[in-house]
Short mmCIF file of C-alpha atoms and ligand atoms in Angstrom, two decimals:
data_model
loop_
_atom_site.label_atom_id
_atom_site.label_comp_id
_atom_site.label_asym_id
_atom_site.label_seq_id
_atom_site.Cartn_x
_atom_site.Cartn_y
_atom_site.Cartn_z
CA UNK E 401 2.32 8.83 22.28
CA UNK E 402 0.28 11.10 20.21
CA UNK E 403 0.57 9.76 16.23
CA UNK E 404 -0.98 11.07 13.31
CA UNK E 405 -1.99 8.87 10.42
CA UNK E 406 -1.82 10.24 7.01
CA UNK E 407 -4.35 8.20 4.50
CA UNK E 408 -5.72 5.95 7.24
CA UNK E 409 -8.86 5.81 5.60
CA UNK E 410 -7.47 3.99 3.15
CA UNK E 411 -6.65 0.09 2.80
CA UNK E 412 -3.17 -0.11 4.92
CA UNK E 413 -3.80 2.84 6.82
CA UNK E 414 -6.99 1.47 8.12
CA UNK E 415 -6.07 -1.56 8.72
CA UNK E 416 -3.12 -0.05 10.47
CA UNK E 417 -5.54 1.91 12.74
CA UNK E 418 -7.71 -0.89 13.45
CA UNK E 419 -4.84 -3.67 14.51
CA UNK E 420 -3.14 -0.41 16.75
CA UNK E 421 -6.14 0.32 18.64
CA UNK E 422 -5.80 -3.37 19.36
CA UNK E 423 -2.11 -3.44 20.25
CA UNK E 424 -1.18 -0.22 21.15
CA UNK E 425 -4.23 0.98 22.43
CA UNK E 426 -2.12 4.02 25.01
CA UNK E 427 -1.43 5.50 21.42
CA UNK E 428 -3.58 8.07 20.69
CA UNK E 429 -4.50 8.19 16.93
CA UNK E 430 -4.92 11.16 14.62
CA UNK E 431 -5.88 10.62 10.94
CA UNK E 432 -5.72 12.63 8.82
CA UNK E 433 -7.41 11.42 4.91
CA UNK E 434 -8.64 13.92 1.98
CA UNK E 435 -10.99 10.85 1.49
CA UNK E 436 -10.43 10.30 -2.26
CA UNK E 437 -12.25 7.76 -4.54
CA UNK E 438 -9.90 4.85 -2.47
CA UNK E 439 -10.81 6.04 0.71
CA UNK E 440 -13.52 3.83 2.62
CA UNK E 441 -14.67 6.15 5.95
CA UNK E 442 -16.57 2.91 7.03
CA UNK E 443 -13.51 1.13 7.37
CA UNK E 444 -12.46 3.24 10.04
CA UNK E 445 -16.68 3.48 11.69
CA UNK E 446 -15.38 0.58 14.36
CA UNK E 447 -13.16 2.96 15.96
CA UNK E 448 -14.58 6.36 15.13
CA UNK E 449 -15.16 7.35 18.85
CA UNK E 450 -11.75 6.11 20.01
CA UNK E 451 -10.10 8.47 17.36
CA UNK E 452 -9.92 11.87 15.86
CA UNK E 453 -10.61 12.14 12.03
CA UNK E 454 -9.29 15.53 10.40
CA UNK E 455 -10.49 15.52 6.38
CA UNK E 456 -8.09 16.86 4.24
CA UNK E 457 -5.24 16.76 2.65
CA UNK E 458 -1.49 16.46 3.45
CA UNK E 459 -0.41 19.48 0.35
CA UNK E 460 -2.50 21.82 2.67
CA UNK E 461 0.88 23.57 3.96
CA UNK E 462 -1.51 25.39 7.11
CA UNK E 463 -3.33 22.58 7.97
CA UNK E 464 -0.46 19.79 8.07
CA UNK E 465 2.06 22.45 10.06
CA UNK E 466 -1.20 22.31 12.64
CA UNK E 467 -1.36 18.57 12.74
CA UNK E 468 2.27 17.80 12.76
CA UNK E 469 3.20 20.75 15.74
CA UNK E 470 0.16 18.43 17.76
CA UNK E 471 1.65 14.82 17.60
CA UNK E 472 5.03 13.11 18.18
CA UNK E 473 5.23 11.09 16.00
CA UNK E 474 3.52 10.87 12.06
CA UNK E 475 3.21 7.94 10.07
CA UNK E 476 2.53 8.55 6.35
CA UNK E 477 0.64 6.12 4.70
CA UNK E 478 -1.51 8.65 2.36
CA UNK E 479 -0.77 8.73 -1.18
CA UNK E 480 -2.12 7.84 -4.67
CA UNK E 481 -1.63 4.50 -4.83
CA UNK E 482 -2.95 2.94 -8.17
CA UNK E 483 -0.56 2.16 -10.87
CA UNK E 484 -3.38 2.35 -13.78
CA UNK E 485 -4.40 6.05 -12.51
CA UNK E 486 -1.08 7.17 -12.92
CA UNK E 487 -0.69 6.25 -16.66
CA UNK E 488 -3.62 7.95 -17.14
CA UNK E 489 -3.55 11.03 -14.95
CA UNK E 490 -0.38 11.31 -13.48
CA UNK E 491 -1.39 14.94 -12.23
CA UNK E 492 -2.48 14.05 -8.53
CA UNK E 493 0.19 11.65 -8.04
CA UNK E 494 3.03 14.37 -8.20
CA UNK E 495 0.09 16.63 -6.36
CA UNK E 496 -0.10 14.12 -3.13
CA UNK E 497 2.98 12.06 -3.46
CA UNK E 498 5.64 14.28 -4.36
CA UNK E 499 3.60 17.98 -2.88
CA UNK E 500 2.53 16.33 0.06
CA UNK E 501 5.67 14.54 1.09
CA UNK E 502 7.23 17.72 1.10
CA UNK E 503 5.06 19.89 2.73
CA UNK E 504 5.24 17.05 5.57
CA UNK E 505 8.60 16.98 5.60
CA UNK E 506 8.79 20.76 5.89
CA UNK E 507 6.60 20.33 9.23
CA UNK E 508 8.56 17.55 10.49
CA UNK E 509 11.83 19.53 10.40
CA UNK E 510 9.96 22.97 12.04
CA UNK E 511 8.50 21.21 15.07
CA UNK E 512 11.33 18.36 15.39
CA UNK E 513 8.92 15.41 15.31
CA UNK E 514 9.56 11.77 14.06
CA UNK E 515 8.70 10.56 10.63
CA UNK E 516 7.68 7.04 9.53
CA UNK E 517 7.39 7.27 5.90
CA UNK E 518 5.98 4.13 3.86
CA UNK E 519 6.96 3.49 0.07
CA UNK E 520 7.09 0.20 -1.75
CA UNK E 521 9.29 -1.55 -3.55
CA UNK E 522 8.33 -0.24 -6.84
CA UNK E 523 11.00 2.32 -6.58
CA UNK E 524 13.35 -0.11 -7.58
CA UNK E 525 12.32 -0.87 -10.81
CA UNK E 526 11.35 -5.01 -11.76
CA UNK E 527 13.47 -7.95 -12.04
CA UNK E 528 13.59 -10.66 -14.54
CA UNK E 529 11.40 -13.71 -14.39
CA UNK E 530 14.83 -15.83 -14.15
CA UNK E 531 16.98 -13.32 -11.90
CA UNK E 532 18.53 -14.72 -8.36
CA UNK E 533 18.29 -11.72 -6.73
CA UNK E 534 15.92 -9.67 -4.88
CA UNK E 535 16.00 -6.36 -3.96
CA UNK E 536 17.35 -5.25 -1.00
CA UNK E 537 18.14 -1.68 1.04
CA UNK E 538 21.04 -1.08 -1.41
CA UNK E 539 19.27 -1.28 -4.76
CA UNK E 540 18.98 1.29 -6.99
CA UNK E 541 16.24 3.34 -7.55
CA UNK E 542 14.52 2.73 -10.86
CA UNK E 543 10.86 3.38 -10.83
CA UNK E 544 8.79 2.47 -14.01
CA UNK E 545 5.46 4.37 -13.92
CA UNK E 546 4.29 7.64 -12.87
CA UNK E 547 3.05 6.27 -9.29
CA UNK E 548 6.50 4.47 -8.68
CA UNK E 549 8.34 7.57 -9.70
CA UNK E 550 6.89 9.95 -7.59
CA UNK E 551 6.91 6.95 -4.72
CA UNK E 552 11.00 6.97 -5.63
CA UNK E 553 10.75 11.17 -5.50
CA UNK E 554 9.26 11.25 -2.26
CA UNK E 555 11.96 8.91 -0.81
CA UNK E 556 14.84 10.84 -1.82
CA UNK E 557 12.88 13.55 -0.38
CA UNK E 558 12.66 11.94 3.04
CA UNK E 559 16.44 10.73 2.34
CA UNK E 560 17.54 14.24 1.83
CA UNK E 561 15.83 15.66 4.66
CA UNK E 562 17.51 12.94 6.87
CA UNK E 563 21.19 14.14 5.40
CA UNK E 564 20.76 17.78 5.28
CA UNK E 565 18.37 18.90 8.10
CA UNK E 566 19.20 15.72 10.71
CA UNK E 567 14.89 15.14 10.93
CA UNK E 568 14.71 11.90 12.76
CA UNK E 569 12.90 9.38 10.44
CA UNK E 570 12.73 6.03 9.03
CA UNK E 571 11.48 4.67 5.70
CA UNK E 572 10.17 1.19 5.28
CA UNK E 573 9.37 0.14 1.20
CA UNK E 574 7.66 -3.00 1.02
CA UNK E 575 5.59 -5.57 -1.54
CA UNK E 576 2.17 -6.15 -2.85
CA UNK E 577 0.09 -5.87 0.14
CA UNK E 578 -3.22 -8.16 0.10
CA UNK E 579 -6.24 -8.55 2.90
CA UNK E 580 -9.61 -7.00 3.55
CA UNK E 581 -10.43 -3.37 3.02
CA UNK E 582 -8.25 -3.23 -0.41
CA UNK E 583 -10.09 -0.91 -3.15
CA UNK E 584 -11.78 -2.87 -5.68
CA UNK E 585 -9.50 -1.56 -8.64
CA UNK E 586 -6.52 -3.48 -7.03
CA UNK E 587 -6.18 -7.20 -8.64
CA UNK E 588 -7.43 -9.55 -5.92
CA UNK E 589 -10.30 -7.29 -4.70
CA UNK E 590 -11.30 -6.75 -8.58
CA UNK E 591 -11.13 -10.58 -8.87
CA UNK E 592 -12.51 -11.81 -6.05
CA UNK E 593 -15.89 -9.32 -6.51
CA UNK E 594 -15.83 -9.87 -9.93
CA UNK E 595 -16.27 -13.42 -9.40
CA UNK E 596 -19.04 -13.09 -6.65
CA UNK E 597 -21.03 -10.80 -9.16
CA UNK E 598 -20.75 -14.04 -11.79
CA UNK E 599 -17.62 -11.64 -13.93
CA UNK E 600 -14.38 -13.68 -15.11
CA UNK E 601 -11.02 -12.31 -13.51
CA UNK E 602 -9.56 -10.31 -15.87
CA UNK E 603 -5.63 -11.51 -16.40
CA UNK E 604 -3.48 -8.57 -17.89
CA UNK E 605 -1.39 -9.74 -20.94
CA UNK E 606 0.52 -13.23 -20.53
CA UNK E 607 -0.25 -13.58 -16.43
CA UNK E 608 3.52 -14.06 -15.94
CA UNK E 609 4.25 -11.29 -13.77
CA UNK E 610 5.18 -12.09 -10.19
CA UNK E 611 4.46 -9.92 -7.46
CA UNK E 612 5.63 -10.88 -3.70
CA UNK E 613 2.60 -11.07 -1.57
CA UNK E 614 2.50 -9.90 1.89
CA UNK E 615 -0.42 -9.89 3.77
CA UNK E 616 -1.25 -6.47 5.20
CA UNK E 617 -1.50 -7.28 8.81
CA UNK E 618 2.18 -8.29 8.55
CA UNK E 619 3.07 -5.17 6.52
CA UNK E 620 1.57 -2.74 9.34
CA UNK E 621 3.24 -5.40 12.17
CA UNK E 622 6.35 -4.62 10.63
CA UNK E 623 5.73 -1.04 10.39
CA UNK E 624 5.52 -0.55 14.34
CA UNK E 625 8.84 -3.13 13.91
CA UNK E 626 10.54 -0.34 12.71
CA UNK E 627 8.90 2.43 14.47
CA UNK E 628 10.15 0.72 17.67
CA UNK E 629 13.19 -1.15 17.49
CA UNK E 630 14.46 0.39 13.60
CA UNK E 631 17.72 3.30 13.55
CA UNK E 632 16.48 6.74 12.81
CA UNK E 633 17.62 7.62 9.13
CA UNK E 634 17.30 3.88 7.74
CA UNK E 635 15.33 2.57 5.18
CA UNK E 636 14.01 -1.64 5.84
CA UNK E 637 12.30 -3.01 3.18
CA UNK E 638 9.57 -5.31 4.01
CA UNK E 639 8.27 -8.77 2.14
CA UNK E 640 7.34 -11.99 3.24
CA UNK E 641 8.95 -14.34 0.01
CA UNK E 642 5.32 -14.50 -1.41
CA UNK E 643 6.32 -14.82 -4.86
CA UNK E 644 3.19 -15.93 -6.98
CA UNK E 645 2.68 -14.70 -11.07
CA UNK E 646 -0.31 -13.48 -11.76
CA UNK E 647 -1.85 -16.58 -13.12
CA UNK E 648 -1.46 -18.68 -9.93
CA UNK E 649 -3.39 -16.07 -8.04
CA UNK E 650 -5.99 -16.36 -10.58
CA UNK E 651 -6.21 -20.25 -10.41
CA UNK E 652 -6.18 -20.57 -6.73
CA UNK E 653 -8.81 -17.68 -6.66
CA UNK E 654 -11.21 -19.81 -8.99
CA UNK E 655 -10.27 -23.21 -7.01
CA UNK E 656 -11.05 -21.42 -3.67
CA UNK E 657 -14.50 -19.62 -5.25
CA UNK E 658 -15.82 -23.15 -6.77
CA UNK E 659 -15.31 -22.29 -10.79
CA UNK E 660 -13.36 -24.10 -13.34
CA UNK E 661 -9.45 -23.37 -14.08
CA UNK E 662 -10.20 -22.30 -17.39
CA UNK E 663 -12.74 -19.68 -16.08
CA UNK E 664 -10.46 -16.06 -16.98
CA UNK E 665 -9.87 -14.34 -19.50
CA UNK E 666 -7.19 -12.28 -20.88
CA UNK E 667 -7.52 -8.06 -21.37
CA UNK E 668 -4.78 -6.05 -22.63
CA UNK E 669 -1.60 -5.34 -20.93
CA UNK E 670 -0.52 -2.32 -18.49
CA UNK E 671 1.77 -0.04 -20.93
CA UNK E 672 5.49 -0.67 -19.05
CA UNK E 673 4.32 -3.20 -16.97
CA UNK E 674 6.70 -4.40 -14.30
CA UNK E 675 7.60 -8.01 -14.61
CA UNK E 676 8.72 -9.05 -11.31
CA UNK E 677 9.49 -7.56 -7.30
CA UNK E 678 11.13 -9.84 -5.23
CA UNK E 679 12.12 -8.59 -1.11
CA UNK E 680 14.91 -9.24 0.61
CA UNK E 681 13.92 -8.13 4.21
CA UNK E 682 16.81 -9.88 6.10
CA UNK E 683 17.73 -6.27 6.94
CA UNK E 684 14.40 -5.97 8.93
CA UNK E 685 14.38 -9.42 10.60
CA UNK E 686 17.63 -9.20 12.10
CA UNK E 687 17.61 -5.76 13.38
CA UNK E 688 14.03 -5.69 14.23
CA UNK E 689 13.02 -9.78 15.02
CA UNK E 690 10.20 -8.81 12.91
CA UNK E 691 8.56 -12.04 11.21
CA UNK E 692 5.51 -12.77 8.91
CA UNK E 693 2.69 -14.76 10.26
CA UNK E 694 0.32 -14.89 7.51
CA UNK E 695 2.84 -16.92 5.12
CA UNK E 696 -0.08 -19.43 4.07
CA UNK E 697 -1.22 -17.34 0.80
CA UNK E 698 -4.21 -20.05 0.54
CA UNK E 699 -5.52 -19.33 4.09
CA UNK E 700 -4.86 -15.76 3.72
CA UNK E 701 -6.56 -15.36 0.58
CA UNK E 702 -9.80 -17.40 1.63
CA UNK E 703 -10.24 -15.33 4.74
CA UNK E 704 -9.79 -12.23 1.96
CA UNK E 705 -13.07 -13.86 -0.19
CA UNK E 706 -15.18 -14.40 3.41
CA UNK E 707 -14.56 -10.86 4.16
CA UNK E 708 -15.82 -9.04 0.71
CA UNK E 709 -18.45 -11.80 0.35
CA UNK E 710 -19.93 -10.98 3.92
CA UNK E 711 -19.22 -6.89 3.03
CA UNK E 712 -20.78 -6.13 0.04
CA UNK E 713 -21.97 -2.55 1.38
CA UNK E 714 -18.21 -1.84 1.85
CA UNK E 715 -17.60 -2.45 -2.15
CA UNK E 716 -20.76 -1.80 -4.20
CA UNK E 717 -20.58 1.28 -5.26
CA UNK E 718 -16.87 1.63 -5.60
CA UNK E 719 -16.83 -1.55 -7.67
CA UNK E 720 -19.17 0.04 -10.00
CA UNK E 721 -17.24 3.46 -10.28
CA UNK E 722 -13.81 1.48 -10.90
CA UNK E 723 -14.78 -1.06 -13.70
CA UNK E 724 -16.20 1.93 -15.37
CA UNK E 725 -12.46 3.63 -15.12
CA UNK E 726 -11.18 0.01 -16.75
CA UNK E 727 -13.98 0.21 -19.37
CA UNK E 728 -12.59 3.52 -20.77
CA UNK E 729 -8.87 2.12 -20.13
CA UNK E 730 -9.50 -0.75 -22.12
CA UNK E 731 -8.41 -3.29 -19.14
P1 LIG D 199 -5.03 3.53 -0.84
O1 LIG D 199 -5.16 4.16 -2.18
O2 LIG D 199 -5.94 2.42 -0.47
O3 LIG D 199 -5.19 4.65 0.29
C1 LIG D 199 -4.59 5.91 0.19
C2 LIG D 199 -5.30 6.87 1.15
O4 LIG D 199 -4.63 8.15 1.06
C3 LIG D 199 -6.77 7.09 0.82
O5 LIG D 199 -7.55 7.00 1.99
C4 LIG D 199 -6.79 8.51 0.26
O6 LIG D 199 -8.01 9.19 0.50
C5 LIG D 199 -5.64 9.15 1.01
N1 LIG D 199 -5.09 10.31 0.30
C6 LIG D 199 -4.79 10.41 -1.02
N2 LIG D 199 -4.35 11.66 -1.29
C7 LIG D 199 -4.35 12.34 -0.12
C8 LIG D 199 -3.99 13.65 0.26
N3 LIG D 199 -3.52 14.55 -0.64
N4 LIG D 199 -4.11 14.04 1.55
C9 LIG D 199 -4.58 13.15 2.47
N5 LIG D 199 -4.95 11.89 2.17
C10 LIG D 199 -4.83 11.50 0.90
O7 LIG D 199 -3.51 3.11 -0.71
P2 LIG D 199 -2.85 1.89 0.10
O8 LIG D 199 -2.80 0.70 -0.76
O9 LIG D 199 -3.49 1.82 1.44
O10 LIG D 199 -1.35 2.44 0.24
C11 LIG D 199 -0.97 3.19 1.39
C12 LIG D 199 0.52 3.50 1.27
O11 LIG D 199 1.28 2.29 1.20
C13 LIG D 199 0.91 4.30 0.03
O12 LIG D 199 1.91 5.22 0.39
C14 LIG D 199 1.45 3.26 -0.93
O13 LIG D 199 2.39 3.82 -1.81
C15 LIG D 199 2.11 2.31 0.06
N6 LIG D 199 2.23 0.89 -0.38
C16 LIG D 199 1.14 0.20 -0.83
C17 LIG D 199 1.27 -1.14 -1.15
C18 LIG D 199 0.08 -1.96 -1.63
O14 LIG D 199 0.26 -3.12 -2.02
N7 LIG D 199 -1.14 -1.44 -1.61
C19 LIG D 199 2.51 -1.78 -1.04
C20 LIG D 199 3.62 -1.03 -0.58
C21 LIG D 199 3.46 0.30 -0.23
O1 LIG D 200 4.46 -3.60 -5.07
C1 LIG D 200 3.75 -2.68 -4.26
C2 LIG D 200 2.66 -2.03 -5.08
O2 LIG D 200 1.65 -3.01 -5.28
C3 LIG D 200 2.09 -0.79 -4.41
O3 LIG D 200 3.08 0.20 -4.33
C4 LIG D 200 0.89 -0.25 -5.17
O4 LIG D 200 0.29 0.83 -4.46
C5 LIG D 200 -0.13 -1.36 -5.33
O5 LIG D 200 -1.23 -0.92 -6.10
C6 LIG D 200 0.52 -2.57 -5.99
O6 LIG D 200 0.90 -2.26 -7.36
P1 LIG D 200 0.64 -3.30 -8.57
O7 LIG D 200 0.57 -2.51 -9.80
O8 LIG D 200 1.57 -4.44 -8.47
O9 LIG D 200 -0.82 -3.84 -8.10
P2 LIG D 200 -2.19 -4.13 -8.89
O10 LIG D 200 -3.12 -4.70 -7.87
O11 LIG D 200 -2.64 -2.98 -9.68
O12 LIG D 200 -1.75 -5.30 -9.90
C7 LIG D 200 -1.10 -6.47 -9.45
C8 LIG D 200 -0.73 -7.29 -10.68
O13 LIG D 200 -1.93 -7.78 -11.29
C9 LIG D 200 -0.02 -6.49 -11.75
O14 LIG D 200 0.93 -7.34 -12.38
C10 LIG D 200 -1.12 -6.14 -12.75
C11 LIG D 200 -2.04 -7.34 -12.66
N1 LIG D 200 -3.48 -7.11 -12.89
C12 LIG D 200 -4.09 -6.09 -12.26
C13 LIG D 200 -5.46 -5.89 -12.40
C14 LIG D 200 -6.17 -4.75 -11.72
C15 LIG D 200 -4.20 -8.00 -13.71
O15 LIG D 200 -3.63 -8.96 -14.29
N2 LIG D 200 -5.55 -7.82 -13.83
C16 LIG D 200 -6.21 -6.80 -13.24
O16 LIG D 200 -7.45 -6.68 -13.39
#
């Protein structure tokens, strides 16, 4: 099967690259990545001669018609990803996440290929701290911040294009994704090389925010889950019940690096920040038999630290670049 990868020079999409050369190694890989700020090309350097690497970017209406018409199948991980970004320049957000989308959709219906298209679960909005429920395939969408809305826009794209023009695709929207390879502007990558330059993690506002933490291995698993064994035109959403606030991440970050509890300190808060996502992926494990294997958030999180604090050419100069961003923002 001939795939392209949009964004697989970033964090997922690498990763995703890396563990399919490992268990689908008949599938032969296409990425294409603009290689913005998040993009890492040395993330993908262990399998640069078993793949082919296109730079540029998925708006290009030419270029991605090209691509598309070549493969069977595309899996579109490429976006702008970062939350912060988008209150502050929500320009290239509707540029690559709502633009792009499109002009990939456009190709998919043309040449009749498949589409695998991955959102999160920021599309539907938070939860209170003291809610039962979880989101599931039947929530509404109710994005929050410029990145989540045009997330939420390019999934009723993809939705619409499923309806109207019968393009065979699938959508998957899952949680907060942690593991090596992550920018450094994301929370536990900040953190963790924070603390291995001697910096305190930074907690935004009160710390009681919960995210649901998946690790990314089992987010890409799932991924090929759905790509194999999901219905064409359904949406899954994918989580591993890896609810942790804030603060807990913190203090098992400091216990696992060797410095004190108290050893943080608070910045200001994200303007409209979310205050909790919780996954319901029952949806997924019955239709798919899809399960996590990284549910140990301690294990998975010290392998995390081992891997920046043995990489530190992967992260120097990006970590540099983003804390001056946070600087200016104030965070
Ligand atoms: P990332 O920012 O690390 O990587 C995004 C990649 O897309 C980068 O390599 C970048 O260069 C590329 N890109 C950006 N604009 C492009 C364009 N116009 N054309 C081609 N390439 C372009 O992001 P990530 O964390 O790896 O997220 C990947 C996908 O997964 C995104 O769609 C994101 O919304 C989704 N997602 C992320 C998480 C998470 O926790 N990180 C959770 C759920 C879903
Ligand atoms: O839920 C999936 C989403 O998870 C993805 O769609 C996004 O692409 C991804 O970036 C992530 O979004 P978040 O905004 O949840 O992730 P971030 O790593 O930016 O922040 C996680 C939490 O940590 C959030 O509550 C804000 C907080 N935070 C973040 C930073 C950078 C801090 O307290 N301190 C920090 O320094």
């Amino acid at each position: 099967m001939r795939v392209l990868v949009t964004g697989g020079a970033g964090f997922i999409g690498s990763n995703f690259v890396l563990r399919i050369r490992q268990t689908r190694p008949d599938w032969q890989i296409t990425v294409l990545d603009s290689l913005t700020y998040a993009a890492n090309a040395d993330s993908l350097a262990p399998v640069a001669d078993e793949i082919e690497f296109v730079q540029g970017s998925i708006a290009d209406e030419v270029l991605i018609d090209r691509l598309v018409a070549a493969n069977d199948l595309v899996i579109h991980f490429a976006a702008e990803s970062h939350n912060d970004n988008s209150l502050d320049n929500p320009y290239p957000f509707v540029e690559t996440n709502v633009i792009g989308t499109f002009r990939i959709l456009e190709a998919v219906r043309k040449h009749g290929k498949r589409l695998h298209h991955i959102s999160t679960d920021e599309v539907y909005g938070d939860l209170e701290l003291d809610d039962p429920g979880r989101f599931s395939e039947t929530t509404p969408l109710n994005p929050s911040s410029p990145y989540s809305s045009t997330k939420a826009s390019a999934d009723l794209l993809v939705r619409a294009w499923i309806r109207s023009f019968d393009i065979t695709a699938t959508l998957s929207n899952c949680s907060n994704n942690y593991g090596p390879r992550q920018h450094v502007e994301k929370f536990i990558p900040r953190q963790i090389t924070g603390v291995l330059q001697g910096v305190k993690p930074k907690l935004y506002g009160s710390g009681e925010n919960v995210r649901d933490w998946i690790h990314v291995d089992d987010h890409n698993d799932a991924v090929v889950s759905i790509i194999e064994d999901g219905r064409p035109g359904e949406t899954y959403l994918i989580g591993a019940d890896g609810e942790q606030n804030n603060r807990e991440i913190i203090a098992l970050l400091l216990e696992l690096m060797g410095k004190p509890a108290d050893w943080f300190e608070h910045v200001n808060d994200r303007p409209g920040h979310d205050l909790r996502y919780a996954i319901d992926s029952s949806k997924l494990r019955a239709e798919t038999g899809w399960l996590p294997r990284y549910s140990d958030i301690r294990s998975g999180l010290q392998a995390t630290i081992d891997w920046y604090a043995a990489n530190p050419t992967w992260w120097t100069s990006s970590k540099e670049a983003a804390e001056q961003v946070y600087t200016r923002l104030g965070r």
